[in-house]
Coordinates of C-alpha atoms in Angstrom, one line a residue:
M87 CA 20.2 -1.8 26.1
S88 CA 19.2 1.0 28.5
A89 CA 15.6 -0.1 28.8
T90 CA 13.6 -3.2 28.0
P91 CA 11.3 -2.9 25.0
Q92 CA 8.3 -3.2 27.4
K93 CA 9.4 -0.2 29.5
N94 CA 10.3 1.8 26.5
R95 CA 6.9 1.1 24.9
A96 CA 5.0 1.9 28.1
S97 CA 6.8 5.3 28.5
R98 CA 6.1 6.1 24.9
R99 CA 2.4 5.5 25.4
V100 CA 2.3 7.7 28.5
L101 CA 4.0 10.5 26.7
A102 CA 1.6 10.0 23.8
A103 CA -1.5 10.0 26.0
A104 CA -0.3 13.1 27.8
A105 CA -0.2 15.1 24.6
G106 CA -3.7 14.1 23.5
L107 CA -5.1 14.7 20.1
A108 CA -6.0 18.4 20.4
T109 CA -4.2 19.4 17.2
V110 CA -2.3 17.7 14.4
G111 CA 0.8 19.7 15.5
A112 CA 0.5 18.2 19.0
L113 CA 1.1 14.7 17.6
V114 CA 4.8 15.3 17.1
A115 CA 5.2 16.6 20.7
A116 CA 3.8 13.2 21.9
M117 CA 6.8 11.3 20.7
P118 CA 10.3 10.8 22.1
A119 CA 13.3 11.7 19.9
S120 CA 14.5 8.1 19.4
A121 CA 13.3 4.6 19.6
E122 CA 15.1 1.8 21.3
G123 CA 15.6 -1.3 19.3
H124 CA 13.9 -4.5 20.1
D125 CA 16.2 -7.1 21.6
K126 CA 16.0 -10.1 19.2
G127 CA 18.2 -13.1 19.3
Q128 CA 20.7 -13.9 22.1
G129 CA 22.3 -10.7 23.4
G130 CA 25.0 -8.9 21.3
H131 CA 28.6 -9.9 21.0
H132 CA 31.0 -7.1 20.4
A133 CA 32.8 -8.2 17.2
P134 CA 35.9 -6.2 16.5
G135 CA 35.6 -3.9 13.6
T136 CA 32.3 -4.7 11.9
V137 CA 28.9 -6.1 13.0
D138 CA 26.1 -7.5 10.8
V139 CA 22.8 -5.9 11.3
Q140 CA 19.8 -7.6 9.9
L141 CA 17.1 -5.4 8.3
L142 CA 13.8 -7.2 7.7
S143 CA 11.3 -5.1 5.7
F144 CA 7.9 -5.3 4.0
N145 CA 5.3 -2.8 2.6
D146 CA 1.7 -2.3 1.6
L147 CA 0.1 -4.7 4.0
H148 CA -3.2 -2.9 3.7
G149 CA -4.7 -4.6 6.7
N150 CA -4.6 -8.1 5.1
L151 CA -4.6 -10.1 8.3
E152 CA -6.0 -13.2 6.6
P153 CA -4.3 -14.6 3.5
P154 CA -5.6 -12.7 0.5
A155 CA -8.0 -14.8 -1.7
G156 CA -7.6 -15.7 -5.4
S157 CA -4.9 -14.4 -7.7
A158 CA -4.2 -11.4 -5.4
G159 CA -2.8 -13.9 -2.8
T160 CA -0.1 -15.3 -5.0
V161 CA 3.5 -14.5 -5.8
T162 CA 5.2 -15.2 -9.2
E163 CA 8.2 -17.5 -8.9
T164 CA 10.7 -18.4 -11.6
Q165 CA 11.2 -22.1 -12.0
A166 CA 14.5 -23.9 -12.9
D167 CA 13.3 -24.3 -16.5
G168 CA 12.6 -20.6 -16.9
T169 CA 8.8 -20.9 -16.6
T170 CA 6.9 -19.1 -13.8
K171 CA 4.6 -20.5 -11.2
A172 CA 2.1 -18.7 -8.9
V173 CA 2.8 -19.5 -5.2
P174 CA 0.1 -18.9 -2.6
A175 CA 1.5 -16.4 0.0
G176 CA 0.6 -13.9 2.7
G177 CA -1.5 -13.6 5.8
V178 CA -0.1 -12.3 9.2
E179 CA -0.1 -15.8 10.8
Y180 CA 2.6 -16.7 8.2
L181 CA 4.3 -13.3 8.1
A182 CA 4.8 -13.4 11.8
S183 CA 6.2 -17.0 11.6
S184 CA 8.5 -16.0 8.7
L185 CA 9.9 -12.9 10.4
R186 CA 10.4 -14.7 13.8
A187 CA 12.3 -17.6 12.0
A188 CA 14.4 -15.1 10.0
R189 CA 15.5 -13.3 13.2
K190 CA 16.9 -16.4 14.9
G191 CA 20.6 -16.2 15.3
H192 CA 20.7 -12.4 14.5
P193 CA 21.4 -10.5 17.7
Y194 CA 21.1 -7.2 15.8
S195 CA 17.8 -7.3 13.9
I196 CA 15.5 -4.5 12.9
T197 CA 12.0 -4.8 11.3
A198 CA 10.9 -1.8 9.2
A199 CA 8.0 -1.1 6.8
G200 CA 7.5 1.1 3.8
G201 CA 3.9 2.4 4.4
D202 CA 0.3 1.5 3.7
M203 CA 0.2 -0.8 6.6
V204 CA -3.5 0.1 6.9
G205 CA -6.2 1.6 4.6
A206 CA -8.1 -0.1 1.8
S207 CA -8.2 -3.0 4.2
P208 CA -10.5 -6.1 4.1
L209 CA -13.5 -6.0 6.4
L210 CA -11.8 -7.9 9.3
S211 CA -9.5 -4.8 9.8
G212 CA -11.5 -2.1 8.0
L213 CA -14.7 -2.5 10.0
F214 CA -12.7 -1.7 13.1
H215 CA -10.8 1.3 11.6
D216 CA -7.7 -0.9 11.3
E217 CA -7.1 -1.4 15.1
P218 CA -6.7 -5.2 14.5
T219 CA -3.8 -4.5 12.1
I220 CA -2.0 -2.2 14.4
E221 CA -2.4 -4.8 17.2
A222 CA -0.9 -7.4 14.9
L223 CA 2.0 -5.2 13.9
N224 CA 2.8 -4.6 17.6
K225 CA 2.9 -8.4 18.2
I226 CA 5.1 -8.9 15.1
D227 CA 7.6 -6.5 16.7
L228 CA 7.6 -3.9 13.9
D229 CA 10.2 -1.3 14.8
V230 CA 9.3 1.5 12.5
T231 CA 7.3 2.4 9.4
S232 CA 6.9 5.3 7.1
V233 CA 3.4 6.6 6.4
G234 CA 1.9 5.8 3.0
N235 CA -0.9 7.5 1.2
H236 CA -3.5 5.1 2.6
E237 CA -2.6 6.1 6.2
F238 CA -4.4 9.4 5.3
D239 CA -7.6 7.8 4.1
E240 CA -9.4 8.9 7.3
G241 CA -7.4 12.1 7.9
A242 CA -4.5 13.2 10.1
T243 CA -6.5 13.0 13.4
E244 CA -7.3 9.4 12.8
L245 CA -3.7 8.6 11.9
G246 CA -2.7 10.3 15.2
R247 CA -5.1 7.9 17.0
L248 CA -3.6 4.9 15.3
Q249 CA -0.2 6.1 16.6
N250 CA -1.2 7.2 20.1
G251 CA -4.2 5.0 21.0
G252 CA -7.6 5.8 22.3
C253 CA -11.0 4.6 21.2
H254 CA -12.7 5.7 18.0
P255 CA -14.4 9.2 18.4
V256 CA -17.7 8.0 16.8
E257 CA -17.8 4.2 17.3
G258 CA -16.0 4.1 20.7
C259 CA -14.2 1.0 22.0
Y260 CA -14.9 -2.3 20.2
E261 CA -14.2 -4.7 23.1
Q262 CA -15.7 -4.2 26.5
G263 CA -13.2 -3.0 29.1
K264 CA -10.4 -2.7 26.5
K265 CA -9.0 0.6 25.2
F266 CA -7.1 0.7 21.9
Q267 CA -3.4 1.1 22.8
G268 CA -2.1 2.5 19.5
A269 CA 1.1 1.6 17.7
D270 CA 4.1 0.9 19.8
F271 CA 6.3 1.6 16.8
P272 CA 6.8 5.1 15.4
Y273 CA 5.0 6.1 12.2
L274 CA 7.4 8.5 10.3
A275 CA 6.1 11.3 8.2
A276 CA 9.1 13.6 7.4
N277 CA 7.5 15.2 4.4
V278 CA 4.0 15.8 5.7
T279 CA 3.6 19.1 7.6
D280 CA 0.7 21.0 9.1
E281 CA -0.2 23.8 6.7
K282 CA -0.6 26.3 9.5
S283 CA 2.4 25.6 11.7
G284 CA 4.7 24.1 9.0
K285 CA 5.7 21.4 11.5
P286 CA 5.8 17.7 10.7
I287 CA 2.6 16.0 11.8
L288 CA 4.5 13.0 13.1
R289 CA 8.1 12.3 13.8
P290 CA 10.4 12.7 10.7
Y291 CA 12.9 10.1 11.8
T292 CA 13.9 7.7 14.6
V293 CA 17.2 6.2 15.7
W294 CA 17.5 2.5 16.5
K295 CA 20.2 1.8 19.1
K296 CA 21.8 -1.3 20.5
D297 CA 25.2 -1.9 22.0
G298 CA 26.5 1.4 20.7
I299 CA 25.2 0.8 17.2
K300 CA 23.0 3.6 15.9
I301 CA 20.9 3.4 12.7
G302 CA 18.7 6.3 11.7
F303 CA 15.4 5.8 9.8
I304 CA 13.7 8.6 7.8
G305 CA 10.2 8.0 6.6
V306 CA 8.3 9.8 3.7
T307 CA 5.2 9.2 1.6
L308 CA 5.0 10.1 -2.1
E309 CA 4.7 13.9 -2.7
G310 CA 1.7 13.2 -4.9
T311 CA -0.4 11.8 -2.0
P312 CA -3.1 14.6 -2.3
N313 CA -3.8 13.4 -5.9
I314 CA -4.7 9.9 -4.8
V315 CA -6.5 10.5 -1.5
T316 CA -9.9 12.1 -1.0
A317 CA -9.7 15.8 -0.2
N318 CA -10.9 15.3 3.4
G319 CA -8.1 12.9 4.1
V320 CA -5.4 15.5 3.4
K321 CA -7.2 18.6 4.6
G322 CA -4.8 21.0 6.3
L323 CA -1.7 19.1 5.3
A324 CA 1.2 19.9 3.0
F325 CA 3.2 17.2 1.2
H326 CA 6.8 18.0 0.3
D327 CA 9.4 16.7 -2.2
E328 CA 10.8 13.3 -1.1
V329 CA 14.4 13.9 -2.1
E330 CA 14.7 17.4 -0.5
T331 CA 13.1 16.1 2.7
I332 CA 15.3 13.0 3.1
N333 CA 18.4 15.0 2.3
K334 CA 17.5 17.6 5.0
Y335 CA 17.0 15.0 7.7
A336 CA 20.0 12.9 6.7
K337 CA 22.1 16.0 7.3
E338 CA 20.5 16.5 10.7
L339 CA 21.1 12.9 11.6
D340 CA 24.7 13.1 10.4
R341 CA 25.3 16.2 12.6
Q342 CA 24.0 14.1 15.6
G343 CA 26.7 11.5 14.8
V344 CA 24.2 9.0 13.2
K345 CA 26.2 7.9 10.1
S346 CA 24.1 4.8 9.2
I347 CA 20.8 5.9 7.6
V348 CA 17.9 4.0 5.9
A349 CA 15.2 5.8 4.1
L350 CA 11.6 4.3 4.2
I351 CA 9.9 5.7 1.1
H352 CA 6.3 5.1 0.1
E353 CA 6.9 5.4 -3.6
G354 CA 8.2 2.8 -5.9
G355 CA 9.0 1.5 -9.4
A356 CA 8.2 -1.3 -11.8
P357 CA 10.8 -4.0 -12.5
A358 CA 11.0 -5.6 -16.0
S359 CA 9.7 -8.9 -14.6
S360 CA 6.8 -9.6 -12.2
A361 CA 8.7 -12.6 -10.7
Y362 CA 9.8 -11.9 -7.1
D363 CA 13.2 -13.6 -7.7
Y364 CA 14.0 -11.6 -10.9
D365 CA 17.6 -10.3 -11.0
C366 CA 16.9 -6.6 -11.1
D367 CA 20.5 -5.8 -11.9
S368 CA 20.7 -8.0 -15.0
P369 CA 22.3 -6.0 -17.8
G370 CA 20.0 -6.9 -20.7
A371 CA 18.2 -4.3 -22.8
G372 CA 14.9 -3.5 -21.2
D373 CA 16.0 -5.1 -17.9
G374 CA 16.1 -3.4 -14.5
I375 CA 13.5 -1.0 -13.0
S376 CA 11.6 2.0 -14.2
G377 CA 9.2 4.4 -12.4
P378 CA 9.4 7.3 -10.0
I379 CA 11.8 5.6 -7.5
T380 CA 14.6 5.6 -10.1
E381 CA 14.8 9.4 -10.2
I382 CA 14.2 9.7 -6.4
A383 CA 17.1 7.2 -5.7
K384 CA 19.5 9.1 -7.9
G385 CA 18.9 12.4 -6.0
I386 CA 19.1 11.1 -2.4
T387 CA 22.3 12.0 -0.6
P388 CA 25.0 9.3 -0.3
K389 CA 24.6 9.7 3.5
V390 CA 21.6 7.3 3.1
D391 CA 22.8 3.7 2.9
A392 CA 19.6 1.8 1.7
L393 CA 16.1 2.6 0.5
V394 CA 13.1 0.5 1.5
T395 CA 10.2 1.4 -0.9
G396 CA 6.6 0.6 -1.6
H397 CA 3.4 1.9 -3.2
T398 CA 3.6 0.0 -6.5
H399 CA 3.0 -3.4 -4.9
Q400 CA 6.0 -4.8 -6.9
A401 CA 8.8 -7.1 -5.8
Y402 CA 12.4 -6.0 -6.4
V403 CA 15.9 -5.9 -5.0
C404 CA 17.8 -3.4 -7.2
T405 CA 20.9 -1.3 -7.0
I406 CA 20.7 2.3 -8.3
P407 CA 23.8 4.5 -8.1
D408 CA 23.7 7.3 -5.5
P409 CA 24.9 10.8 -6.5
A410 CA 28.5 9.8 -5.7
G411 CA 28.2 7.0 -8.2
N412 CA 28.2 4.2 -5.6
P413 CA 25.7 1.4 -5.9
R414 CA 22.9 1.6 -3.3
L415 CA 20.1 -0.9 -2.5
V416 CA 16.5 -0.2 -3.4
T417 CA 14.0 -2.8 -2.3
S418 CA 10.3 -3.5 -2.2
A419 CA 8.4 -6.6 -1.0
S420 CA 5.3 -6.8 -3.2
S421 CA 2.1 -6.3 -1.0
F422 CA -0.4 -7.9 1.5
G423 CA 2.4 -9.5 3.5
K424 CA 3.3 -12.0 0.7
L425 CA 7.0 -11.3 0.8
Y426 CA 9.6 -9.9 3.2
T427 CA 13.1 -8.5 2.3
D428 CA 16.1 -9.7 4.3
T429 CA 19.0 -7.3 4.1
T430 CA 22.4 -7.6 5.8
L431 CA 23.8 -4.2 6.7
T432 CA 27.5 -4.4 7.7
Y433 CA 28.1 -1.8 10.4
D434 CA 31.6 -0.5 10.9
R435 CA 32.1 0.4 14.6
R436 CA 35.0 2.7 13.7
T437 CA 33.2 4.9 11.1
K438 CA 29.7 4.2 12.5
D439 CA 28.6 3.8 8.9
I440 CA 27.3 1.0 6.8
V441 CA 29.9 -0.6 4.6
R442 CA 28.9 -0.3 0.9
T443 CA 30.9 -2.1 -1.8
A444 CA 30.3 -3.0 -5.4
V445 CA 27.2 -5.1 -5.6
K446 CA 27.8 -7.5 -8.5
G447 CA 30.7 -9.8 -8.9
A448 CA 32.4 -11.1 -12.0
G449 CA 29.5 -13.4 -12.9
R450 CA 27.4 -16.3 -11.8
G451 CA 30.0 -18.9 -12.7
H452 CA 32.7 -17.3 -10.4
H453 CA 32.7 -16.7 -6.7
P454 CA 33.3 -13.0 -6.2
A455 CA 33.7 -11.5 -2.8
P456 CA 30.2 -10.9 -1.3
S457 CA 28.8 -7.5 -1.9
N458 CA 27.6 -5.2 0.8
P459 CA 24.8 -4.8 1.7
V460 CA 23.4 -8.2 0.7
S461 CA 19.6 -8.5 0.2
A462 CA 16.9 -10.8 -1.1
N463 CA 13.2 -11.2 -1.1
H464 CA 11.6 -14.3 0.5
I465 CA 8.1 -15.7 0.1
V466 CA 5.8 -15.8 3.1
T467 CA 4.7 -19.3 2.3
R468 CA 1.5 -20.8 3.7
D469 CA 2.9 -24.3 4.2
Q470 CA 4.8 -23.2 7.4
A471 CA 3.3 -23.4 10.9
P472 CA 1.1 -20.3 11.5
A473 CA 1.9 -18.1 14.5
S474 CA -0.6 -19.1 17.2
D475 CA -0.9 -15.5 18.6
M476 CA -1.9 -14.2 15.2
T477 CA -4.4 -17.1 14.7
A478 CA -6.0 -16.1 18.1
L479 CA -6.0 -12.4 17.1
I480 CA -7.8 -13.2 13.8
A481 CA -10.3 -15.4 15.5
R482 CA -11.1 -12.8 18.2
W483 CA -11.8 -10.0 15.7
N484 CA -13.6 -12.4 13.3
T485 CA -16.1 -13.2 16.1
L486 CA -16.9 -9.5 16.4
A487 CA -17.1 -9.0 12.6
A488 CA -19.0 -12.2 11.8
P489 CA -22.7 -11.0 12.1
I490 CA -21.9 -8.3 9.4
A491 CA -19.2 -10.1 7.4
N492 CA -21.1 -13.4 6.8
R493 CA -24.3 -11.9 5.3
P494 CA -24.8 -13.3 1.7
Q495 CA -25.1 -10.5 -0.9
G496 CA -25.3 -12.5 -4.1
Y497 CA -24.0 -15.4 -6.1
I498 CA -21.3 -15.9 -8.8
S499 CA -20.7 -18.8 -11.2
A500 CA -16.8 -18.4 -11.4
D501 CA -14.0 -16.1 -10.2
I502 CA -14.5 -12.5 -11.3
N503 CA -11.1 -11.0 -11.3
G504 CA -10.4 -7.4 -10.3
R505 CA -7.1 -6.7 -8.4
G506 CA -5.6 -9.9 -9.7
S507 CA -6.3 -9.1 -13.4
T508 CA -3.4 -7.5 -15.3
A509 CA -5.7 -6.6 -18.3
P510 CA -6.6 -2.9 -18.8
E511 CA -10.3 -3.8 -18.6
K512 CA -11.1 -6.1 -15.7
P513 CA -14.2 -8.2 -15.5
L514 CA -14.8 -7.0 -11.9
G515 CA -14.3 -3.4 -13.1
D516 CA -17.1 -3.9 -15.6
L517 CA -19.4 -5.3 -12.9
I518 CA -18.7 -2.4 -10.5
A519 CA -19.3 0.2 -13.2
D520 CA -22.6 -1.5 -14.3
A521 CA -23.7 -1.5 -10.7
Q522 CA -23.0 2.2 -10.4
L523 CA -24.8 3.0 -13.6
E524 CA -27.9 1.0 -12.7
G525 CA -28.1 2.5 -9.3
L526 CA -27.8 6.1 -10.5
A527 CA -29.6 6.0 -13.9
P528 CA -33.1 6.7 -12.5
A529 CA -34.0 10.4 -12.9
D530 CA -34.5 10.8 -9.2
K531 CA -31.1 9.2 -8.5
G532 CA -29.1 11.3 -10.9
G533 CA -30.0 10.3 -14.4
A534 CA -26.6 8.8 -15.2
V535 CA -26.0 7.6 -18.7
V536 CA -22.4 6.2 -18.1
A537 CA -20.3 5.3 -15.1
F538 CA -16.5 5.3 -14.5
M539 CA -14.6 3.4 -11.9
N540 CA -10.9 4.0 -11.0
P541 CA -8.9 0.7 -11.3
G542 CA -6.9 1.4 -8.0
G543 CA -10.2 1.4 -6.1
I544 CA -10.7 -2.3 -6.9
R545 CA -8.8 -3.9 -4.0
A546 CA -9.5 -7.7 -4.5
D547 CA -11.1 -10.3 -6.7
L548 CA -14.5 -11.9 -6.2
V549 CA -13.5 -15.6 -5.7
Y550 CA -15.9 -18.5 -6.3
K551 CA -14.4 -20.8 -3.7
A552 CA -15.8 -20.3 -0.3
T553 CA -13.6 -18.5 2.3
G554 CA -15.7 -19.7 5.2
A555 CA -18.9 -21.6 5.8
E556 CA -21.0 -19.7 3.2
G557 CA -20.6 -22.2 0.4
D558 CA -18.9 -21.9 -3.0
G559 CA -20.2 -19.1 -5.3
V560 CA -21.7 -17.1 -2.4
V561 CA -20.5 -13.4 -2.2
T562 CA -20.7 -12.3 1.4
Y563 CA -20.8 -8.7 2.7
G564 CA -17.2 -9.2 3.9
E565 CA -16.0 -10.2 0.4
A566 CA -17.9 -7.3 -1.2
F567 CA -16.4 -4.9 1.3
T568 CA -12.9 -6.2 0.6
V569 CA -13.4 -5.4 -3.1
Q570 CA -14.5 -1.8 -2.3
P571 CA -13.4 -0.9 1.2
F572 CA -13.4 2.9 1.0
T573 CA -17.2 3.4 1.2
N574 CA -16.8 6.3 -1.3
M575 CA -20.0 8.2 -1.8
M576 CA -21.2 8.2 -5.5
N577 CA -21.5 11.4 -7.5
V578 CA -23.5 12.2 -10.7
V579 CA -22.3 15.2 -12.6
D580 CA -22.8 17.0 -15.9
L581 CA -19.8 16.7 -18.3
T582 CA -19.6 17.8 -21.9
G583 CA -18.7 15.3 -24.6
A584 CA -15.4 17.1 -25.0
Q585 CA -14.6 16.6 -21.2
L586 CA -15.5 12.9 -21.5
V587 CA -13.1 12.5 -24.3
S588 CA -10.4 14.4 -22.4
A589 CA -10.9 12.1 -19.4
L590 CA -10.4 9.0 -21.5
Q591 CA -7.2 10.6 -22.9
Q592 CA -6.0 11.4 -19.4
Q593 CA -5.9 7.6 -18.7
V594 CA -2.8 7.4 -20.9
S595 CA -1.3 10.9 -21.0
G596 CA 0.0 13.5 -18.6
S597 CA 0.8 12.0 -15.1
N598 CA -0.7 8.7 -16.3
E599 CA 1.4 8.3 -19.5
A600 CA 4.2 6.2 -18.1
S601 CA 1.9 4.1 -16.0
P602 CA -1.6 4.2 -17.5
K603 CA -4.7 4.2 -15.3
I604 CA -7.5 2.7 -17.4
L605 CA -11.0 3.6 -16.1
Q606 CA -13.4 0.8 -15.9
V607 CA -16.5 1.7 -17.9
S608 CA -20.2 0.7 -17.8
K609 CA -22.0 -1.2 -20.5
G610 CA -22.8 0.9 -23.6
L611 CA -19.4 2.7 -23.7
T612 CA -16.9 1.3 -26.2
Y613 CA -13.7 2.5 -27.8
T614 CA -10.2 1.4 -29.0
L615 CA -7.0 2.0 -27.1
D616 CA -3.9 1.9 -29.4
M617 CA -0.9 1.4 -27.1
T618 CA 1.5 1.5 -30.0
K619 CA 1.0 5.2 -30.0
S620 CA 2.0 7.7 -27.3
G621 CA 0.2 10.0 -25.0
A622 CA -3.4 11.1 -25.7
A623 CA -3.2 9.7 -29.2
R624 CA -3.5 6.2 -27.7
V625 CA -7.2 6.8 -27.4
V626 CA -8.7 6.4 -30.9
T627 CA -11.3 9.2 -30.6
D628 CA -13.4 8.3 -33.6
T629 CA -14.0 4.8 -32.1
I630 CA -15.7 6.2 -28.9
R631 CA -19.3 5.2 -28.8
L632 CA -22.0 5.5 -26.1
N633 CA -24.9 3.1 -26.9
G634 CA -23.8 3.0 -30.5
E635 CA -23.6 6.7 -31.0
A636 CA -20.5 8.9 -31.4
I637 CA -19.8 11.3 -28.5
D638 CA -21.0 14.8 -29.3
P639 CA -18.3 17.3 -27.9
A640 CA -20.9 20.0 -27.3
K641 CA -23.6 17.8 -25.7
T642 CA -24.0 17.4 -21.9
Y643 CA -23.9 13.9 -20.4
R644 CA -24.8 12.8 -16.8
V645 CA -21.8 10.8 -15.5
A646 CA -21.6 8.6 -12.4
M647 CA -18.3 8.1 -10.5
N648 CA -17.1 7.9 -6.9
E649 CA -16.3 11.1 -5.0
F650 CA -12.5 10.5 -5.4
L651 CA -12.8 10.6 -9.2
A652 CA -15.3 13.4 -9.1
G653 CA -12.6 15.4 -7.2
G654 CA -10.2 14.9 -10.1
G655 CA -8.2 12.2 -8.4
D656 CA -5.7 9.9 -10.1
G657 CA -4.8 12.6 -12.6
F658 CA -8.4 12.9 -14.1
A659 CA -8.6 16.7 -14.1
A660 CA -11.5 16.5 -16.7
L661 CA -13.7 14.5 -14.3
G662 CA -13.1 17.1 -11.6
Q663 CA -14.8 19.7 -13.9
G664 CA -18.3 18.3 -13.5
T665 CA -21.2 20.6 -12.6
N666 CA -24.8 20.1 -11.2
K667 CA -23.6 17.4 -8.8
L668 CA -25.9 15.0 -7.1
V669 CA -24.6 12.9 -4.2
G670 CA -25.9 9.3 -4.2
A671 CA -25.5 6.1 -2.2
S672 CA -22.1 4.6 -1.4
D673 CA -20.2 2.5 -4.0
L674 CA -20.5 -0.5 -1.7
D675 CA -24.3 -0.1 -1.3
L676 CA -24.8 0.1 -5.1
F677 CA -22.5 -2.9 -5.6
N678 CA -24.4 -5.0 -3.1
A679 CA -27.8 -3.9 -4.4
Y680 CA -26.7 -5.0 -7.9
L681 CA -25.5 -8.4 -6.7
A682 CA -28.9 -8.9 -5.0
A683 CA -30.9 -7.9 -8.0
H684 CA -29.0 -9.9 -10.6
S685 CA -28.1 -13.2 -9.0
T686 CA -29.7 -16.1 -7.1
A687 CA -28.3 -19.4 -6.0
A688 CA -30.1 -21.0 -9.0
A689 CA -29.0 -18.3 -11.4
P690 CA -25.6 -17.0 -10.3
L691 CA -23.9 -14.0 -12.0
A692 CA -21.3 -15.0 -14.7
P693 CA -18.1 -13.0 -15.1
P694 CA -18.6 -10.1 -17.6
A695 CA -16.9 -10.6 -21.0
A696 CA -14.7 -7.5 -20.6
D697 CA -15.1 -6.5 -24.3
R698 CA -15.8 -2.8 -24.0
I699 CA -12.3 -1.6 -24.6
T700 CA -10.4 -2.9 -27.6
V701 CA -6.7 -2.8 -27.0
I702 CA -4.0 -2.7 -29.7
Q703 CA -0.6 -3.6 -28.2

């Protein structure tokens, strides 16, 4: 290696600092053209012909430094008898241990990520604008990541600060005498450009080099990012087609003599099974993977050798043929640091390319020649020794967060599942919608008669078991924040009955038809969802009732929702048509107020029955 990682990182920071954050366009100028690989393992031996390069990857960490609580912190594993078991997983103390153990004996090892490292984070990271997570990823020796949609939650300038360092423009430095250093790995955003200049806001690609081996990484987020991020987060930015962008930069890398290329794509799919060890290439009817990544993978140039994906929080190791008909790996490692993918890329020194051969052999009973590349997902188990540097990092930031995080907000009698619930209507969704309706129903607060909550905004479960010293059943500010970390401002708007019905139909039609997004509804709204039908017909319109009365298409209703939904986010164009808008308190403030008003230690809140939406499967 021409430079030690430390020297390389220091020079990258100097370059970054020199550029400053004057404009979004300046961010790209702050970065060198290639990134040196981290030296992992014992020096490189020059094997004749081919060399095995280890690619470790993960995605959608979302600032989960501590192990996620409840069902959101488990991975589904298939047992020998065919049943499944939930295995507790995740937390950066264990992710760091897993990755460090996996690297042993691999002189050529790269660690890459598929976006959403930060954003929608628990309080421990979110309270400090995700500086703790960037610090943890630096210590974990992440080499490169693509941006995800959540990297844009606070806008491009804040993303630039996470890359280049510097203290927060409003809140300043969090620790006395310490300036935030920024990420010492490149964030790649090939398909995100500045609207005015047309230039990428961050580097489109990077090249990892060691002992003459060169592997290029191109990073993109989903083209639909503006539909799932608040308008302020994507202001002044343009998001481009994933396939066209990757193909353009793959050609550029190829011209530079970089023949081995990995695409980091913050977009994904849904495998037929939720078990992490499901054989995604099994040939049965209904097996395999569906979703946006399948079409994207089919369009990406054969110059790209493997795709690391994310966004859907699913676990899979699949092969999808490239345009030349050759099998190509497509992987994803669930979310929250619960899994990592270990892929062996066989690098041919003569062609400078990754060897790709047929992936499946003659069958499990035989011993076919191993396929290339070889890949598998592994659980980040919590029964291994935690990494001491991560334990110290968590303790340090917890000390700063404690005065806010540990304040009790309310009491619950049992787990109230949100993120961990697979049902269309989630008990925690009902609770959040009820809190929003109650807070915004008074005439001077908006006069709302119904409230809607987007399911993707519910980031965790409320767990009965104590996470600290607060005692079982106590909901702390930190736990409430982890459920709703965006601090979205609430809106109350006028919508007609016809628009309300359209919004309910948009849950299961249009952009949401293939993967429905079921709004969580406040008490008083009931209807039937018939999933045996297709598109908008799935909403049985003559069953829709508000406080027992049919919705009148011509009547005006005052509707409460967060600013993301009120902007038409998540494919709910009808909700974006509201008029006579009143801006209320934040979603988190209303949630905490509701917990305080409706629960005591002696009379805790019970999980809602989740009986507002009748689902016919």
